[in-house]
PDB file of C-alpha atoms in Angstrom:
ATOM      1  CA  UNK A   1       0.207 -18.208   2.531  1.00 81.00           C
ATOM      2  CA  UNK A   2      -1.461 -21.198   1.021  1.00 81.00           C
ATOM      3  CA  UNK A   3      -5.045 -22.267   1.616  1.00 83.00           C
ATOM      4  CA  UNK A   4      -5.644 -25.999   1.409  1.00 82.00           C
ATOM      5  CA  UNK A   5      -8.791 -26.700  -0.598  1.00 80.00           C
ATOM      6  CA  UNK A   6      -9.505 -30.074   0.975  1.00 79.00           C
ATOM      7  CA  UNK A   7      -9.694 -28.462   4.444  1.00 80.00           C
ATOM      8  CA  UNK A   8     -12.346 -25.920   3.365  1.00 81.00           C
ATOM      9  CA  UNK A   9     -15.968 -26.647   4.214  1.00 84.00           C
ATOM     10  CA  UNK A  10     -18.778 -25.695   1.857  1.00 87.00           C
ATOM     11  CA  UNK A  11     -20.321 -22.366   2.817  1.00 87.00           C
ATOM     12  CA  UNK A  12     -18.850 -19.406   4.629  1.00 91.00           C
ATOM     13  CA  UNK A  13     -15.887 -19.465   6.972  1.00 88.00           C
ATOM     14  CA  UNK A  14     -13.224 -17.171   8.387  1.00 90.00           C
ATOM     15  CA  UNK A  15      -9.512 -17.940   8.546  1.00 88.00           C
ATOM     16  CA  UNK A  16      -7.039 -15.740  10.428  1.00 90.00           C
ATOM     17  CA  UNK A  17      -3.274 -15.993  10.262  1.00 88.00           C
ATOM     18  CA  UNK A  18      -0.174 -14.089  11.234  1.00 89.00           C
ATOM     19  CA  UNK A  19       2.709 -14.022   8.750  1.00 85.00           C
ATOM     20  CA  UNK A  20       6.299 -13.016   9.239  1.00 79.00           C
ATOM     21  CA  UNK A  21       8.366 -10.837   6.938  1.00 74.00           C
ATOM     22  CA  UNK A  22      10.331 -13.831   5.664  1.00 74.00           C
ATOM     23  CA  UNK A  23       7.148 -15.656   4.597  1.00 77.00           C
ATOM     24  CA  UNK A  24       6.157 -12.815   2.244  1.00 75.00           C
ATOM     25  CA  UNK A  25       9.603 -11.893   0.882  1.00 74.00           C
ATOM     26  CA  UNK A  26       9.081  -8.160   1.328  1.00 75.00           C
ATOM     27  CA  UNK A  27      12.523  -6.615   1.143  1.00 74.00           C
ATOM     28  CA  UNK A  28      11.117  -3.158   0.357  1.00 76.00           C
ATOM     29  CA  UNK A  29       9.356  -2.795   3.718  1.00 81.00           C
ATOM     30  CA  UNK A  30      10.757  -2.779   7.256  1.00 85.00           C
ATOM     31  CA  UNK A  31       7.834  -4.455   9.020  1.00 85.00           C
ATOM     32  CA  UNK A  32       7.690  -3.773  12.751  1.00 86.00           C
ATOM     33  CA  UNK A  33       4.800  -6.184  13.432  1.00 88.00           C
ATOM     34  CA  UNK A  34       3.752  -9.475  11.852  1.00 89.00           C
ATOM     35  CA  UNK A  35       1.258  -9.277   9.013  1.00 90.00           C
ATOM     36  CA  UNK A  36      -2.271 -10.046  10.212  1.00 93.00           C
ATOM     37  CA  UNK A  37      -4.360 -11.722   7.520  1.00 93.00           C
ATOM     38  CA  UNK A  38      -8.101 -12.352   7.789  1.00 94.00           C
ATOM     39  CA  UNK A  39      -9.818 -14.294   5.031  1.00 92.00           C
ATOM     40  CA  UNK A  40     -13.586 -14.496   4.530  1.00 93.00           C
ATOM     41  CA  UNK A  41     -14.086 -17.556   2.371  1.00 90.00           C
ATOM     42  CA  UNK A  42     -17.302 -18.649   0.701  1.00 90.00           C
ATOM     43  CA  UNK A  43     -16.932 -22.064  -0.932  1.00 86.00           C
ATOM     44  CA  UNK A  44     -19.502 -23.161  -3.451  1.00 85.00           C
ATOM     45  CA  UNK A  45     -19.641 -26.181  -5.742  1.00 81.00           C
ATOM     46  CA  UNK A  46     -17.922 -24.481  -8.705  1.00 82.00           C
ATOM     47  CA  UNK A  47     -16.135 -21.491  -7.203  1.00 85.00           C
ATOM     48  CA  UNK A  48     -14.472 -20.173  -4.075  1.00 88.00           C
ATOM     49  CA  UNK A  49     -14.767 -16.472  -3.198  1.00 92.00           C
ATOM     50  CA  UNK A  50     -12.037 -15.092  -0.979  1.00 91.00           C
ATOM     51  CA  UNK A  51     -12.140 -11.605   0.543  1.00 94.00           C
ATOM     52  CA  UNK A  52      -8.905 -10.833   2.351  1.00 92.00           C
ATOM     53  CA  UNK A  53      -7.914  -8.112   4.773  1.00 95.00           C
ATOM     54  CA  UNK A  54      -4.218  -7.463   5.458  1.00 94.00           C
ATOM     55  CA  UNK A  55      -2.785  -5.285   8.260  1.00 94.00           C
ATOM     56  CA  UNK A  56       0.658  -4.568   9.647  1.00 92.00           C
ATOM     57  CA  UNK A  57       2.878  -1.680  10.643  1.00 92.00           C
ATOM     58  CA  UNK A  58       6.187  -0.722   9.089  1.00 91.00           C
ATOM     59  CA  UNK A  59       9.011   1.709   9.779  1.00 93.00           C
ATOM     60  CA  UNK A  60       9.642   4.535   7.327  1.00 93.00           C
ATOM     61  CA  UNK A  61      11.740   7.690   7.041  1.00 93.00           C
ATOM     62  CA  UNK A  62       9.668  10.861   6.613  1.00 93.00           C
ATOM     63  CA  UNK A  63      10.140  12.445   3.180  1.00 93.00           C
ATOM     64  CA  UNK A  64      10.238  15.966   4.678  1.00 91.00           C
ATOM     65  CA  UNK A  65      12.074  15.753   8.014  1.00 91.00           C
ATOM     66  CA  UNK A  66      13.880  12.371   7.670  1.00 91.00           C
ATOM     67  CA  UNK A  67      12.632  11.158  11.080  1.00 92.00           C
ATOM     68  CA  UNK A  68      12.138   7.397  11.370  1.00 93.00           C
ATOM     69  CA  UNK A  69       8.587   6.487  12.438  1.00 93.00           C
ATOM     70  CA  UNK A  70       6.132   3.609  12.417  1.00 94.00           C
ATOM     71  CA  UNK A  71       2.937   3.665  10.330  1.00 93.00           C
ATOM     72  CA  UNK A  72      -0.009   1.290   9.941  1.00 94.00           C
ATOM     73  CA  UNK A  73      -0.340  -0.214   6.465  1.00 92.00           C
ATOM     74  CA  UNK A  74      -2.863  -2.606   5.027  1.00 92.00           C
ATOM     75  CA  UNK A  75      -5.708  -3.096   2.640  1.00 93.00           C
ATOM     76  CA  UNK A  76      -8.109  -5.576   1.124  1.00 94.00           C
ATOM     77  CA  UNK A  77      -8.200  -7.903  -1.857  1.00 93.00           C
ATOM     78  CA  UNK A  78     -10.814 -10.135  -3.472  1.00 92.00           C
ATOM     79  CA  UNK A  79     -10.290 -13.325  -5.447  1.00 91.00           C
ATOM     80  CA  UNK A  80     -12.545 -15.812  -7.169  1.00 88.00           C
ATOM     81  CA  UNK A  81     -11.126 -19.283  -7.705  1.00 85.00           C
ATOM     82  CA  UNK A  82     -13.213 -21.299 -10.124  1.00 84.00           C
ATOM     83  CA  UNK A  83     -13.280 -24.837 -11.460  1.00 77.00           C
ATOM     84  CA  UNK A  84     -15.338 -23.868 -14.508  1.00 69.00           C
ATOM     85  CA  UNK A  85     -14.621 -21.194 -17.084  1.00 57.00           C
ATOM     86  CA  UNK A  86     -18.236 -20.410 -17.939  1.00 58.00           C
ATOM     87  CA  UNK A  87     -19.242 -16.699 -18.091  1.00 55.00           C
ATOM     88  CA  UNK A  88     -16.077 -15.490 -16.308  1.00 53.00           C
ATOM     89  CA  UNK A  89     -13.372 -13.413 -17.933  1.00 55.00           C
ATOM     90  CA  UNK A  90     -10.192 -15.350 -17.277  1.00 56.00           C
ATOM     91  CA  UNK A  91      -7.998 -12.403 -18.228  1.00 60.00           C
ATOM     92  CA  UNK A  92      -8.940 -10.762 -14.912  1.00 69.00           C
ATOM     93  CA  UNK A  93      -6.006 -11.035 -12.492  1.00 76.00           C
ATOM     94  CA  UNK A  94      -8.358 -11.652  -9.545  1.00 78.00           C
ATOM     95  CA  UNK A  95      -9.854 -14.793 -11.055  1.00 81.00           C
ATOM     96  CA  UNK A  96      -7.914 -18.012 -10.622  1.00 79.00           C
ATOM     97  CA  UNK A  97      -8.672 -21.001 -12.829  1.00 81.00           C
ATOM     98  CA  UNK A  98      -8.345 -24.176 -10.750  1.00 79.00           C
ATOM     99  CA  UNK A  99      -7.673 -27.586 -12.190  1.00 76.00           C
ATOM    100  CA  UNK A 100      -9.746 -30.473 -10.814  1.00 73.00           C
ATOM    101  CA  UNK A 101      -6.550 -31.822  -9.216  1.00 77.00           C
ATOM    102  CA  UNK A 102      -5.672 -28.562  -7.409  1.00 77.00           C
ATOM    103  CA  UNK A 103      -5.032 -28.986  -3.685  1.00 83.00           C
ATOM    104  CA  UNK A 104      -4.267 -25.400  -2.642  1.00 85.00           C
ATOM    105  CA  UNK A 105      -4.479 -21.715  -3.537  1.00 85.00           C
ATOM    106  CA  UNK A 106      -1.378 -19.580  -3.008  1.00 86.00           C
ATOM    107  CA  UNK A 107      -2.356 -16.104  -1.726  1.00 88.00           C
ATOM    108  CA  UNK A 108       1.185 -14.892  -1.009  1.00 86.00           C
ATOM    109  CA  UNK A 109       1.388 -12.629  -4.069  1.00 87.00           C
ATOM    110  CA  UNK A 110      -1.990 -11.004  -3.288  1.00 90.00           C
ATOM    111  CA  UNK A 111      -0.967 -10.297   0.322  1.00 89.00           C
ATOM    112  CA  UNK A 112       2.426  -8.977  -0.812  1.00 87.00           C
ATOM    113  CA  UNK A 113       0.892  -6.648  -3.427  1.00 89.00           C
ATOM    114  CA  UNK A 114      -1.813  -5.404  -1.039  1.00 91.00           C
ATOM    115  CA  UNK A 115       0.824  -4.352   1.495  1.00 89.00           C
ATOM    116  CA  UNK A 116       3.034  -2.628  -1.072  1.00 89.00           C
ATOM    117  CA  UNK A 117       0.105  -0.773  -2.660  1.00 91.00           C
ATOM    118  CA  UNK A 118      -0.998   0.554   0.742  1.00 92.00           C
ATOM    119  CA  UNK A 119       2.227   2.542   1.194  1.00 91.00           C
ATOM    120  CA  UNK A 120       1.582   6.177   0.204  1.00 92.00           C
ATOM    121  CA  UNK A 121       3.715   7.820  -2.470  1.00 92.00           C
ATOM    122  CA  UNK A 122       4.598  10.701  -0.135  1.00 93.00           C
ATOM    123  CA  UNK A 123       5.518   9.263   3.273  1.00 93.00           C
ATOM    124  CA  UNK A 124       5.052  11.825   6.036  1.00 93.00           C
ATOM    125  CA  UNK A 125       5.453  11.366   9.790  1.00 92.00           C
ATOM    126  CA  UNK A 126       2.408  13.589  10.247  1.00 91.00           C
ATOM    127  CA  UNK A 127       0.213  15.540   7.879  1.00 91.00           C
ATOM    128  CA  UNK A 128       1.499  18.964   8.961  1.00 92.00           C
ATOM    129  CA  UNK A 129       5.210  18.045   8.935  1.00 91.00           C
ATOM    130  CA  UNK A 130       7.320  21.203   8.510  1.00 90.00           C
ATOM    131  CA  UNK A 131      10.424  19.455   7.179  1.00 90.00           C
ATOM    132  CA  UNK A 132      14.018  20.532   7.667  1.00 91.00           C
ATOM    133  CA  UNK A 133      15.788  23.810   7.016  1.00 88.00           C
ATOM    134  CA  UNK A 134      17.642  23.678   3.692  1.00 84.00           C
ATOM    135  CA  UNK A 135      20.454  25.817   5.132  1.00 83.00           C
ATOM    136  CA  UNK A 136      21.234  24.468   8.626  1.00 86.00           C
ATOM    137  CA  UNK A 137      19.316  21.162   8.598  1.00 84.00           C
ATOM    138  CA  UNK A 138      17.265  21.903  11.728  1.00 87.00           C
ATOM    139  CA  UNK A 139      14.026  19.939  12.090  1.00 88.00           C
ATOM    140  CA  UNK A 140      11.277  22.598  11.961  1.00 89.00           C
ATOM    141  CA  UNK A 141       8.904  20.263  13.836  1.00 88.00           C
ATOM    142  CA  UNK A 142      11.135  20.477  16.923  1.00 89.00           C
ATOM    143  CA  UNK A 143      12.810  23.887  16.719  1.00 88.00           C
ATOM    144  CA  UNK A 144      12.857  27.130  14.779  1.00 87.00           C
ATOM    145  CA  UNK A 145      16.143  28.121  13.213  1.00 84.00           C
ATOM    146  CA  UNK A 146      17.467  31.650  12.702  1.00 85.00           C
ATOM    147  CA  UNK A 147      18.494  31.129   9.071  1.00 84.00           C
ATOM    148  CA  UNK A 148      17.635  33.847   6.609  1.00 80.00           C
ATOM    149  CA  UNK A 149      16.714  32.920   3.111  1.00 74.00           C
ATOM    150  CA  UNK A 150      18.292  34.812   0.243  1.00 73.00           C
ATOM    151  CA  UNK A 151      16.076  36.928  -1.946  1.00 75.00           C
ATOM    152  CA  UNK A 152      15.204  35.304  -5.248  1.00 75.00           C
ATOM    153  CA  UNK A 153      17.259  36.211  -8.277  1.00 79.00           C
ATOM    154  CA  UNK A 154      15.906  39.417  -9.884  1.00 81.00           C
ATOM    155  CA  UNK A 155      16.227  37.865 -13.335  1.00 84.00           C
ATOM    156  CA  UNK A 156      13.043  35.852 -12.628  1.00 79.00           C
ATOM    157  CA  UNK A 157      10.865  38.927 -11.946  1.00 80.00           C
ATOM    158  CA  UNK A 158       9.708  39.097 -15.576  1.00 81.00           C
ATOM    159  CA  UNK A 159       8.267  35.606 -15.303  1.00 78.00           C
ATOM    160  CA  UNK A 160       6.463  36.494 -12.070  1.00 75.00           C
ATOM    161  CA  UNK A 161       4.746  39.372 -13.860  1.00 76.00           C
ATOM    162  CA  UNK A 162       3.746  37.024 -16.649  1.00 75.00           C
ATOM    163  CA  UNK A 163       2.040  34.561 -14.280  1.00 63.00           C
ATOM    164  CA  UNK A 164       0.250  37.404 -12.495  1.00 59.00           C
ATOM    165  CA  UNK A 165      -1.138  38.686 -15.819  1.00 56.00           C
ATOM    166  CA  UNK A 166      -2.366  35.230 -16.783  1.00 54.00           C
ATOM    167  CA  UNK A 167      -4.222  34.708 -13.517  1.00 53.00           C
ATOM    168  CA  UNK A 168      -5.740  38.218 -13.671  1.00 53.00           C
ATOM    169  CA  UNK A 169      -7.196  37.537 -17.151  1.00 50.00           C
ATOM    170  CA  UNK A 170      -9.281  34.644 -15.849  1.00 51.00           C
TER     171      UNK A 170
END
């Protein structure tokens, strides 16, 4: 998504857009809805502040029960685009140095990264997901299985006693 600088008025304004999966080049996500982008832009004489909000929903497989489900993803980002380099640290990735001849700001990478960073490390269909049985593969969220779990190997009992003694000392 590119914002044309010559179409921006001085002062505050809001721009909303809807982006497709092909516009963002997100192969890692299976988006089920278009990406809604809302930009709050404040244009001054030497800098442009952009606060963006990104929302969509994507399809995932649960890490515990392997059920395919849809989940809302999204987040926010903030950028400062400046024509001058006075008192700003230009090594900050959220500050863009603009040349006087610049006609647009490309926000595609910021939208892309915001979506990817909003995906949790552990993807669960619901917080109390019970997972699947390691023996028969039954989904414990839908049914209870009659599998019996084998007793742990007796060779590990010495280590269990060791951890009990450590916790009792505290």
